[in-house]
Coordinates of C-alpha atoms in Angstrom, one line a residue:
Chain A
M22 CA 41.8 34.4 20.8
K23 CA 40.3 35.9 17.7
Q24 CA 40.8 32.7 15.9
R25 CA 39.0 30.8 18.6
Q26 CA 36.1 33.2 18.4
S27 CA 35.7 32.8 14.7
I28 CA 35.8 28.9 15.1
E29 CA 32.9 29.4 17.6
H30 CA 31.0 31.5 15.1
I31 CA 31.5 28.9 12.4
A32 CA 30.4 26.1 14.6
Q33 CA 27.3 28.0 15.7
G34 CA 26.5 28.7 12.0
V35 CA 26.8 25.0 11.1
F36 CA 24.6 24.0 13.9
L37 CA 22.0 26.8 13.0
C38 CA 22.1 25.3 9.4
A39 CA 21.4 21.8 10.7
G40 CA 18.6 23.0 12.8
L41 CA 17.1 25.0 9.8
I42 CA 17.2 21.9 7.6
T43 CA 14.9 20.0 10.0
V44 CA 12.5 22.9 10.5
G45 CA 12.6 23.5 6.8
C46 CA 11.6 19.9 6.0
V47 CA 8.6 20.1 8.4
L48 CA 7.5 23.4 6.8
L49 CA 8.0 22.1 3.3
I50 CA 5.9 19.0 4.1
T51 CA 3.2 20.9 5.7
V52 CA 2.9 23.4 2.9
Y53 CA 3.1 20.7 0.2
L54 CA 0.4 18.5 1.9
V55 CA -1.9 21.5 2.5
L56 CA -1.6 22.7 -1.1
S57 CA -2.0 19.3 -2.7
G58 CA -4.7 18.2 -0.2
L59 CA -7.1 21.0 -0.4
P60 CA -8.1 21.1 -4.1
A61 CA -9.8 17.5 -3.8
I62 CA -11.6 18.5 -0.6
A63 CA -12.9 21.6 -2.2
Q64 CA -14.1 19.7 -5.2
I65 CA -15.7 16.8 -3.3
G66 CA -16.9 18.8 -0.4
L67 CA -15.6 18.7 3.1
V68 CA -18.6 16.8 4.6
P69 CA -19.0 14.2 1.7
F70 CA -15.3 13.6 1.9
L71 CA -15.0 13.2 5.7
F72 CA -18.4 11.5 6.3
G73 CA -19.1 9.6 3.0
R74 CA -19.4 5.9 3.6
T75 CA -18.3 4.8 0.2
W76 CA -14.9 4.8 -1.5
A77 CA -14.8 3.7 -5.1
S78 CA -12.1 5.9 -6.6
T79 CA -11.8 4.1 -10.0
A80 CA -15.4 3.3 -10.6
A81 CA -17.2 4.9 -13.6
D82 CA -19.1 7.1 -11.2
P83 CA -16.6 7.6 -8.5
S84 CA -17.2 8.3 -4.9
Y85 CA -14.7 9.6 -2.3
G86 CA -15.9 9.0 1.2
I87 CA -13.2 8.4 3.8
L88 CA -15.3 7.8 6.9
P89 CA -14.6 4.0 6.8
F90 CA -10.8 4.8 6.7
I91 CA -11.0 7.3 9.6
L92 CA -13.1 5.0 11.8
T93 CA -10.8 2.1 11.0
S94 CA -7.8 4.1 11.9
V95 CA -9.2 5.2 15.2
Y96 CA -10.7 1.8 16.2
G97 CA -7.5 -0.1 15.1
T98 CA -5.3 2.3 17.2
A99 CA -7.7 2.2 20.1
G100 CA -7.6 -1.7 20.0
A101 CA -3.8 -1.7 19.8
I102 CA -3.7 0.5 23.0
V103 CA -6.3 -1.6 24.8
I104 CA -4.1 -4.8 24.1
G105 CA -0.7 -3.1 24.1
V106 CA -0.8 -0.7 27.1
P107 CA -1.5 -3.2 29.9
V108 CA 1.2 -5.6 28.6
G109 CA 3.6 -2.8 28.1
F110 CA 3.0 -1.2 31.4
F111 CA 3.1 -4.4 33.5
T112 CA 6.3 -5.3 31.7
A113 CA 7.8 -1.9 32.7
V114 CA 6.7 -2.2 36.3
Y115 CA 8.3 -5.6 36.4
L116 CA 11.5 -4.4 34.9
S117 CA 11.8 -1.3 37.0
K118 CA 10.7 -2.7 40.4
C119 CA 11.2 -6.4 40.8
A120 CA 13.3 -7.9 38.1
P121 CA 16.8 -9.2 38.9
K122 CA 19.4 -7.1 37.3
R123 CA 20.4 -9.9 34.9
I124 CA 16.8 -10.6 33.7
R125 CA 16.3 -6.8 33.3
S126 CA 19.2 -6.4 31.0
V127 CA 18.3 -9.4 28.9
L128 CA 14.6 -8.3 28.6
E129 CA 15.6 -4.7 27.9
A130 CA 17.8 -5.8 25.0
A131 CA 14.9 -8.0 23.7
V132 CA 12.5 -4.9 23.9
S133 CA 15.1 -2.8 22.0
L134 CA 15.4 -5.5 19.4
L135 CA 11.6 -5.6 19.0
A136 CA 11.8 -1.9 18.3
G137 CA 14.4 -2.4 15.6
I138 CA 12.4 -5.1 13.5
P139 CA 11.3 -3.5 10.2
S140 CA 7.5 -3.1 9.8
V141 CA 7.4 -5.2 6.7
V142 CA 8.7 -8.1 8.8
Y143 CA 5.8 -7.7 11.3
G144 CA 3.5 -7.6 8.3
L145 CA 5.0 -10.8 6.8
V146 CA 4.9 -12.8 10.0
G147 CA 1.3 -11.5 10.5
M148 CA 0.3 -12.6 7.2
M149 CA 1.9 -16.0 7.3
V150 CA 1.2 -16.9 11.0
L151 CA -1.3 -14.5 12.6
V152 CA -3.9 -14.4 9.7
P153 CA -4.3 -18.2 9.4
F154 CA -4.3 -18.6 13.1
I155 CA -7.2 -16.1 13.5
R156 CA -9.0 -17.8 10.7
Q157 CA -8.8 -21.2 12.4
A158 CA -9.3 -20.0 16.0
F159 CA -12.4 -18.1 15.2
R160 CA -13.7 -20.3 12.4
L161 CA -13.8 -17.4 10.0
P162 CA -13.6 -17.7 6.2
D163 CA -10.7 -15.4 6.3
G164 CA -8.4 -14.0 9.0
A165 CA -7.3 -10.8 7.4
S166 CA -9.2 -8.3 9.6
L167 CA -9.2 -5.3 11.9
F168 CA -8.5 -7.7 14.8
A169 CA -5.3 -9.0 13.1
A170 CA -4.2 -5.5 12.5
M171 CA -4.9 -4.5 16.2
I172 CA -2.7 -7.3 17.4
V173 CA 0.2 -6.5 15.0
L174 CA -0.1 -2.9 16.0
A175 CA 0.0 -3.7 19.7
I176 CA 3.1 -5.7 19.4
M177 CA 4.6 -2.9 17.3
I178 CA 3.9 -0.2 20.0
L179 CA 5.1 -2.3 22.9
P180 CA 8.7 -1.2 22.7
S181 CA 7.9 2.5 22.9
I182 CA 5.3 1.9 25.7
V183 CA 7.8 -0.2 27.8
K184 CA 10.8 2.1 27.3
V185 CA 9.0 5.3 28.1
S186 CA 7.2 3.9 31.1
L187 CA 10.2 2.2 32.4
N188 CA 12.2 5.6 32.3
A189 CA 9.3 7.2 34.1
L190 CA 9.0 4.5 36.8
D191 CA 12.8 4.5 37.2
A192 CA 12.8 8.3 37.9
V193 CA 10.3 7.9 40.9
P194 CA 12.4 8.9 43.9
R195 CA 13.4 5.9 46.0
E196 CA 12.3 7.8 49.1
Y197 CA 8.6 7.8 48.2
E198 CA 8.6 3.9 48.0
D199 CA 10.7 3.5 51.1
A200 CA 8.1 5.6 53.0
S201 CA 5.3 3.7 51.7
L202 CA 7.0 0.4 52.7
A203 CA 7.8 1.8 56.1
L204 CA 4.2 2.6 56.6
G205 CA 3.3 -1.0 56.1
A206 CA 2.2 -1.2 52.5
T207 CA 3.1 -4.3 50.6
E208 CA 5.4 -4.0 47.6
T209 CA 2.6 -4.5 45.1
E210 CA 0.6 -1.8 46.8
T211 CA 3.6 0.5 46.8
W212 CA 4.2 0.0 43.0
F213 CA 0.5 0.6 42.0
R214 CA -0.5 3.2 44.7
V215 CA 2.8 5.1 44.9
S216 CA 5.2 4.6 42.1
A217 CA 2.7 4.4 39.2
P218 CA 0.8 7.6 40.2
A219 CA 4.2 9.4 40.6
A220 CA 5.1 8.4 37.1
K221 CA 1.7 9.0 35.6
S222 CA 2.7 11.8 33.2
G223 CA 5.5 9.6 31.8
I224 CA 3.1 6.7 31.3
A225 CA 0.6 9.0 29.6
A226 CA 3.3 10.1 27.3
A227 CA 4.2 6.4 26.5
V228 CA 0.5 5.9 25.6
V229 CA 0.4 8.9 23.4
L230 CA 3.7 7.8 21.7
G231 CA 2.1 4.3 21.1
V232 CA -1.0 6.1 19.6
G233 CA 1.3 8.0 17.3
R234 CA 3.1 5.0 16.1
A235 CA 0.1 2.9 15.6
I236 CA -1.9 5.5 13.6
G237 CA 1.0 6.2 11.3
E238 CA 1.9 2.5 10.5
A239 CA 1.2 1.4 6.9
M240 CA 3.2 -1.4 5.8
A241 CA 2.5 -4.0 8.4
V242 CA -1.3 -3.3 8.5
M243 CA -1.5 -3.3 4.7
M244 CA -0.4 -7.0 4.7
V245 CA -2.8 -8.1 7.5
A246 CA -5.9 -6.0 7.3
G247 CA -7.4 -7.1 4.0
N248 CA -7.7 -3.5 2.5
A249 CA -11.3 -3.7 1.4
P250 CA -12.9 -0.2 2.1
N251 CA -15.6 -1.5 4.4
M252 CA -17.0 0.1 7.5
P253 CA -14.9 -1.2 10.4
S254 CA -16.0 -4.3 12.2
I255 CA -13.7 -6.5 14.3
F256 CA -13.5 -9.5 11.9
Q257 CA -14.1 -7.5 8.7
S258 CA -11.6 -6.8 6.1
V259 CA -10.7 -3.0 6.5
R260 CA -8.6 -0.3 5.1
F261 CA -6.7 2.3 7.3
L262 CA -6.0 6.0 6.4
T263 CA -2.3 5.1 5.8
T264 CA -3.0 2.0 3.6
A265 CA -5.6 4.0 1.6
V266 CA -2.8 6.3 0.5
A267 CA -0.2 3.8 0.1
S268 CA -2.1 1.1 -2.0
E269 CA -3.6 3.4 -4.6
M270 CA -0.8 6.0 -4.9
S271 CA 1.3 4.1 -7.3
Y272 CA -1.3 3.7 -9.9
A273 CA -3.3 7.0 -9.7
A274 CA -2.8 9.2 -12.7
D275 CA -1.2 12.5 -12.1
G276 CA -3.7 15.3 -11.8
S277 CA -6.6 13.0 -11.4
L278 CA -9.1 13.7 -8.7
Q279 CA -8.2 10.2 -7.3
K280 CA -4.6 11.4 -6.7
Q281 CA -5.6 14.6 -5.2
A282 CA -8.1 12.8 -3.0
L283 CA -5.2 10.6 -1.8
Y284 CA -3.3 13.7 -0.8
S285 CA -6.3 14.8 1.0
I286 CA -6.3 11.6 3.0
A287 CA -2.7 12.2 3.8
L288 CA -3.7 15.6 5.0
V289 CA -6.3 14.2 7.4
L290 CA -3.7 11.8 8.7
Y291 CA -1.3 14.5 9.1
L292 CA -3.7 16.5 11.2
F293 CA -4.3 13.5 13.4
I294 CA -0.6 13.0 14.0
M295 CA -0.3 16.8 14.7
L296 CA -3.0 16.4 17.3
I297 CA -1.3 13.5 18.9
N298 CA 2.1 15.4 19.0
A299 CA 0.5 18.3 20.7
A300 CA -0.9 15.9 23.3
L301 CA 2.5 14.4 23.8
N302 CA 4.2 17.7 24.3
F303 CA 1.6 18.6 26.8
F304 CA 2.2 15.4 28.8
L305 CA 6.0 15.8 28.6
K306 CA 5.9 19.4 29.6
R307 CA 3.7 18.6 32.7
D308 CA 6.1 15.7 33.5
K309 CA 9.0 18.1 33.5
E310 CA 7.2 20.7 35.7
A311 CA 6.2 17.9 38.1
N312 CA 9.8 16.8 38.4
T313 CA 11.2 20.2 39.2
Chain B
M27 CA 7.1 16.0 -11.0
K28 CA 9.4 14.3 -13.3
R29 CA 6.5 12.9 -15.3
I30 CA 4.9 16.4 -15.7
L31 CA 8.3 17.6 -16.8
A32 CA 8.6 14.9 -19.3
I33 CA 5.1 15.7 -20.7
L34 CA 6.0 19.3 -20.9
M35 CA 9.2 18.6 -22.7
A36 CA 7.6 16.2 -25.0
A37 CA 4.8 18.8 -25.7
A38 CA 7.4 21.5 -26.4
L39 CA 9.3 19.1 -28.7
I40 CA 6.3 18.2 -30.6
L41 CA 5.2 21.9 -30.9
S42 CA 8.6 22.9 -32.2
F43 CA 8.8 20.2 -34.7
A44 CA 5.2 20.4 -35.7
G45 CA 4.8 19.9 -39.5
C46 CA 8.2 18.4 -40.0
A47 CA 9.6 15.1 -38.7
K48 CA 9.8 14.7 -35.0
A49 CA 13.1 15.1 -33.1
D50 CA 15.6 12.5 -34.3
K51 CA 16.7 9.8 -32.0
S52 CA 13.7 9.7 -29.6
V53 CA 10.7 7.5 -29.2
S54 CA 7.7 8.4 -26.9
T55 CA 5.2 5.9 -25.9
D56 CA 2.1 6.5 -23.8
G57 CA -0.6 4.3 -22.5
S58 CA -1.4 1.0 -20.5
T59 CA 0.1 0.7 -17.1
S60 CA -0.1 -3.1 -17.3
M61 CA 2.4 -3.0 -20.1
E62 CA 5.0 -1.3 -17.9
K63 CA 7.3 -4.3 -17.4
V64 CA 7.2 -5.3 -21.1
I65 CA 7.6 -1.9 -22.5
G66 CA 10.1 -0.9 -19.9
A67 CA 12.3 -3.9 -20.8
L68 CA 11.9 -3.3 -24.5
G69 CA 12.7 0.4 -24.2
E70 CA 15.8 -0.3 -22.2
A71 CA 17.1 -2.8 -24.6
F72 CA 16.2 -0.5 -27.5
S73 CA 18.1 2.5 -26.0
Q74 CA 21.1 0.4 -25.3
K75 CA 21.2 -0.9 -28.8
S76 CA 20.6 2.3 -30.7
G77 CA 21.4 5.1 -28.4
A78 CA 18.0 6.7 -28.8
T79 CA 16.0 8.2 -26.0
F80 CA 13.0 6.2 -25.0
T81 CA 10.1 7.6 -23.0
Y82 CA 7.1 5.8 -21.5
N83 CA 4.2 7.6 -20.0
P84 CA 2.0 5.2 -18.0
T85 CA -1.5 6.8 -18.3
G86 CA -3.8 4.0 -19.1
S87 CA -4.8 2.4 -22.3
G88 CA -7.6 5.0 -23.1
S89 CA -5.4 8.0 -22.7
G90 CA -2.6 6.3 -24.7
I91 CA -4.9 5.8 -27.6
T92 CA -6.1 9.4 -27.5
A93 CA -2.4 10.5 -27.2
V94 CA -1.5 8.9 -30.6
L95 CA -4.7 10.2 -32.2
E96 CA -3.8 13.8 -31.2
G97 CA -0.1 13.2 -32.2
R98 CA 1.2 13.6 -28.5
C99 CA 3.3 10.5 -28.8
D100 CA 4.8 8.2 -31.4
I101 CA 3.3 4.9 -30.2
G102 CA 0.3 4.2 -28.1
L103 CA 0.1 1.3 -25.8
S104 CA -3.1 -0.4 -25.1
S105 CA -3.8 -3.5 -23.1
R106 CA -7.1 -4.2 -25.0
S107 CA -8.0 -4.5 -28.7
L108 CA -9.0 -1.2 -30.4
K109 CA -12.8 -0.6 -30.7
D110 CA -14.2 -0.3 -34.1
S111 CA -14.9 3.5 -33.6
E112 CA -11.1 3.9 -32.8
K113 CA -10.1 2.0 -36.0
E114 CA -12.5 4.2 -37.9
S115 CA -10.8 7.2 -36.6
G116 CA -7.6 6.2 -38.4
L117 CA -5.7 4.0 -35.9
T118 CA -4.3 0.7 -36.5
E119 CA -3.2 -1.9 -34.0
T120 CA -0.3 -4.4 -33.9
V121 CA -0.5 -7.1 -31.2
L122 CA 2.9 -7.1 -29.5
A123 CA 2.2 -9.8 -26.9
L124 CA -0.5 -11.7 -24.9
D125 CA -0.9 -11.6 -21.3
G126 CA -2.7 -14.5 -19.6
I127 CA -4.3 -14.0 -16.2
A128 CA -4.4 -17.2 -14.1
I129 CA -7.3 -17.9 -11.8
I130 CA -5.6 -19.4 -8.6
V131 CA -6.9 -21.4 -5.7
N132 CA -5.4 -23.1 -2.8
P133 CA -3.9 -26.6 -3.7
E134 CA -6.2 -28.1 -1.1
N135 CA -9.3 -27.0 -3.1
T136 CA -11.0 -29.9 -5.0
V137 CA -12.3 -27.5 -7.6
S138 CA -10.2 -27.5 -10.6
D139 CA -12.2 -26.0 -13.3
L140 CA -14.6 -23.0 -13.5
S141 CA -16.5 -21.5 -16.4
L142 CA -16.0 -17.7 -17.0
E143 CA -19.6 -17.0 -15.9
D144 CA -19.0 -18.9 -12.5
I145 CA -15.8 -16.8 -12.0
A146 CA -17.8 -13.6 -12.7
K147 CA -20.5 -14.7 -10.3
I148 CA -18.0 -15.5 -7.6
Y149 CA -16.3 -12.2 -7.9
T150 CA -19.6 -10.3 -7.9
G151 CA -20.8 -12.2 -4.8
Q152 CA -23.6 -14.2 -6.5
I153 CA -21.9 -17.4 -5.7
T154 CA -20.4 -17.5 -2.2
N155 CA -19.9 -21.3 -1.4
W156 CA -17.5 -23.6 -2.9
A157 CA -20.2 -26.3 -2.8
D158 CA -22.2 -24.3 -5.4
V159 CA -19.5 -24.8 -8.0
G160 CA -18.7 -28.5 -7.1
G161 CA -16.3 -28.2 -4.3
A162 CA -16.4 -28.8 -0.5
D163 CA -18.6 -26.7 1.6
G164 CA -16.8 -23.5 2.7
Q165 CA -17.3 -19.7 2.1
I166 CA -15.4 -18.5 -0.9
V167 CA -12.7 -15.8 0.1
V168 CA -12.4 -13.4 -2.9
I169 CA -8.9 -12.0 -3.2
G170 CA -8.2 -9.3 -5.8
R171 CA -5.8 -6.5 -6.5
E172 CA -6.0 -2.8 -5.5
A173 CA -7.9 -0.2 -7.5
G174 CA -5.9 0.9 -10.5
S175 CA -3.9 -2.2 -10.9
G176 CA -3.5 -3.4 -14.5
T177 CA -4.2 -7.1 -13.5
R178 CA -7.4 -6.1 -11.8
D179 CA -8.4 -3.9 -14.7
G180 CA -7.7 -6.8 -17.1
F181 CA -9.4 -9.3 -15.1
E182 CA -12.5 -7.2 -14.5
S183 CA -12.9 -6.3 -18.1
I184 CA -12.5 -9.9 -19.4
T185 CA -15.0 -11.3 -16.8
G186 CA -17.3 -8.2 -17.3
T187 CA -17.3 -7.4 -13.6
K188 CA -16.0 -3.9 -13.8
D189 CA -16.9 -1.9 -10.6
S190 CA -19.1 -4.7 -9.3
C191 CA -16.6 -7.0 -7.6
V192 CA -17.0 -7.6 -3.9
Y193 CA -13.5 -8.3 -2.6
R194 CA -12.7 -9.7 0.8
Q195 CA -9.1 -8.5 0.4
E196 CA -7.4 -6.0 -1.9
L197 CA -3.7 -6.7 -1.9
T198 CA -1.1 -4.5 -3.5
S199 CA 1.1 -7.1 -5.2
T200 CA 0.9 -10.3 -7.1
G201 CA 3.2 -12.0 -4.5
D202 CA 0.8 -11.0 -1.7
V203 CA -2.1 -12.5 -3.5
I204 CA -0.3 -15.7 -4.1
T205 CA 0.9 -16.0 -0.5
T206 CA -2.7 -15.3 0.8
V207 CA -4.3 -17.8 -1.5
A208 CA -1.6 -20.3 -0.5
G209 CA -2.4 -19.8 3.2
N210 CA -6.3 -20.0 3.0
P211 CA -8.0 -23.2 1.7
N212 CA -11.2 -21.3 0.6
A213 CA -9.5 -18.4 -1.2
I214 CA -9.6 -17.6 -4.9
G215 CA -7.4 -15.0 -6.6
Y216 CA -6.0 -13.9 -9.8
A217 CA -2.4 -13.3 -10.9
S218 CA -0.4 -12.8 -14.0
L219 CA 0.4 -16.2 -15.5
A220 CA 4.1 -15.8 -15.5
S221 CA 4.3 -15.3 -11.7
V222 CA 2.1 -18.3 -10.6
K223 CA 4.0 -20.7 -8.4
D224 CA 3.6 -24.2 -7.1
T225 CA 2.1 -23.0 -3.7
V226 CA -1.2 -22.3 -5.6
K227 CA -3.2 -24.2 -8.1
A228 CA -4.1 -22.5 -11.4
L229 CA -7.6 -23.5 -12.4
T230 CA -8.6 -24.4 -15.9
V231 CA -11.2 -22.0 -17.3
G232 CA -14.0 -23.8 -19.4
G233 CA -11.7 -26.8 -19.4
V234 CA -8.7 -25.1 -20.8
A235 CA -5.4 -25.0 -18.7
P236 CA -3.5 -21.6 -18.8
T237 CA -0.3 -22.2 -20.5
E238 CA 1.8 -20.2 -22.9
D239 CA 0.4 -22.3 -25.9
T240 CA -3.3 -22.0 -24.8
V241 CA -2.9 -18.2 -24.4
K242 CA -1.2 -18.0 -27.8
D243 CA -3.9 -19.9 -29.7
G244 CA -6.7 -18.1 -27.9
S245 CA -8.4 -21.0 -26.3
Y246 CA -7.6 -19.8 -22.7
V247 CA -10.0 -16.9 -22.4
V248 CA -8.8 -14.9 -19.5
Q249 CA -6.1 -13.1 -21.5
R250 CA -5.7 -9.8 -23.2
P251 CA -3.5 -8.4 -25.9
F252 CA -0.8 -5.9 -25.5
V253 CA -1.2 -3.6 -28.5
L254 CA 1.0 -1.0 -30.2
V255 CA -1.3 1.6 -31.5
T256 CA -0.2 3.8 -34.5
K257 CA -1.8 6.0 -37.0
A258 CA -2.7 4.2 -40.2
D259 CA -2.0 7.0 -42.6
T260 CA 1.0 8.7 -41.0
K261 CA 4.5 7.4 -41.3
L262 CA 6.6 6.9 -38.1
S263 CA 9.7 8.7 -37.5
A264 CA 12.9 6.6 -38.4
T265 CA 13.6 6.1 -34.8
A266 CA 10.1 5.2 -33.8
Q267 CA 9.8 2.8 -36.8
A268 CA 13.1 1.2 -35.7
F269 CA 11.7 0.7 -32.2
F270 CA 8.5 -0.6 -33.7
D271 CA 10.4 -3.1 -35.8
F272 CA 12.5 -4.1 -32.9
A273 CA 9.7 -4.7 -30.6
T274 CA 7.8 -7.0 -33.0
S275 CA 11.0 -8.8 -34.1
A276 CA 11.9 -12.3 -32.9
E277 CA 14.8 -10.8 -31.2
A278 CA 12.6 -9.2 -28.7
S279 CA 10.5 -12.2 -27.9
G280 CA 13.0 -13.3 -25.2
I281 CA 12.8 -9.9 -23.5
I282 CA 8.9 -10.0 -23.7
S283 CA 8.8 -13.6 -22.1
A284 CA 11.3 -12.5 -19.4
A285 CA 8.9 -9.6 -18.6
G286 CA 6.1 -12.1 -18.1
A287 CA 4.1 -11.9 -21.3
V288 CA 3.6 -14.3 -24.1
P289 CA 5.3 -13.1 -27.3
L290 CA 3.7 -13.5 -30.8
A291 CA 6.8 -13.2 -32.9

């Protein structure tokens, strides 16, 4: 008996440690980012940093304005959502409500596979196929643009949108739909008027998850967006918050204002992600309450 | 963190050995980020051969030169020739190798030669159409490297376009530049000579094709020297001298070419 109890205690201790490691990592990253991100903001000034329109970190007379990066990240993510959410949602409705079992299992496997493709592969395919295609289709001098990044991001967020909305739609009680059908509604009416509203918290969570994935992606967009620090415009070469950090970090000298400013960009990005996570938690919590 | 630690340790070493010869069996170098590949390969080969510790602190040519002057490192690394003022302050340069930067375009492009002035005008946005430099009509797509890249720094200082280049794309690797130029008939880019492949066409500049020979004899102008900077009046420590001799020997030239530069020895 005693032995068993001590084993229990040890096990609990191990689990506690594992939990603490995770929490510790989050705390460490937060503290590190805040500490290394604040000095540059203090030196540049919050308003010129967040709302300055020019980024020229290595010029003789440097300027550190990240408004183009912030807007690019926001527009790019919004574009990815506009393209990706309808496709993902309709896929989920089809898979959940009308796909034959066989097709559903094949499609679900394909969606999982899509989620497992490394982002550098998305970037490479985007660079070799999508960018030249956009250049020819729209008769542009160059296809690397915000638009190319939106499409790549839209494809990258599809798996999370499909999977989460699929779970939400599957969880809608069969009785709701049966009742709707019994009242004379067609199947399409039932799916969109009954099933989708019943699953709306889950679908909202899927969208937020997609936003999170899109705003944090660096590698793939770095390869298709062109990376010139311009103010965003659909066919213009643009730089995202993530790529701004990634592309200059390797060469920035230690202790220079440039490197500190890159940490500050990371801090801004981190705050964005925190906001999105808070939104996600809100939707998931509401979902849980609605289901109980 | 590691780098800061290395600097601190180096500083401590120098302080503790101030006045007498520096710590035995260690060579410290400081400077140009573009020389990373060359100096890294040389340092590795040297450590293996002699068992000495080799450190390289990639801070940029300017800081490297200052570091030698202030005695914070044994050998400074610069990817440009010393200015007269720097030579007057008691420094001397030894050219270790040359680095050619190829100007590349898509193989479909009919332009095969540009003058240095035209290249500068293209990169600063004064010439925007290939028709203006004898090619087919089409807007020029200017591809470059990210801020801080050694190749970009070298290219911009040779063409005199520092801080005034208007890039359509800023890519983070030589490979990406080559892939992009290979995929767009109107693109122009620059890349280290050693990494240019058949998928792109290297332009002749002022009629001179970029090859190892034209870089060596100086007729291909888009090139820069990789320079070892030392103090003229102070003797190097035995280990540092051994490294210096090794780097400039014929034995090292294979390592230098493998790292993508044109050796002089």
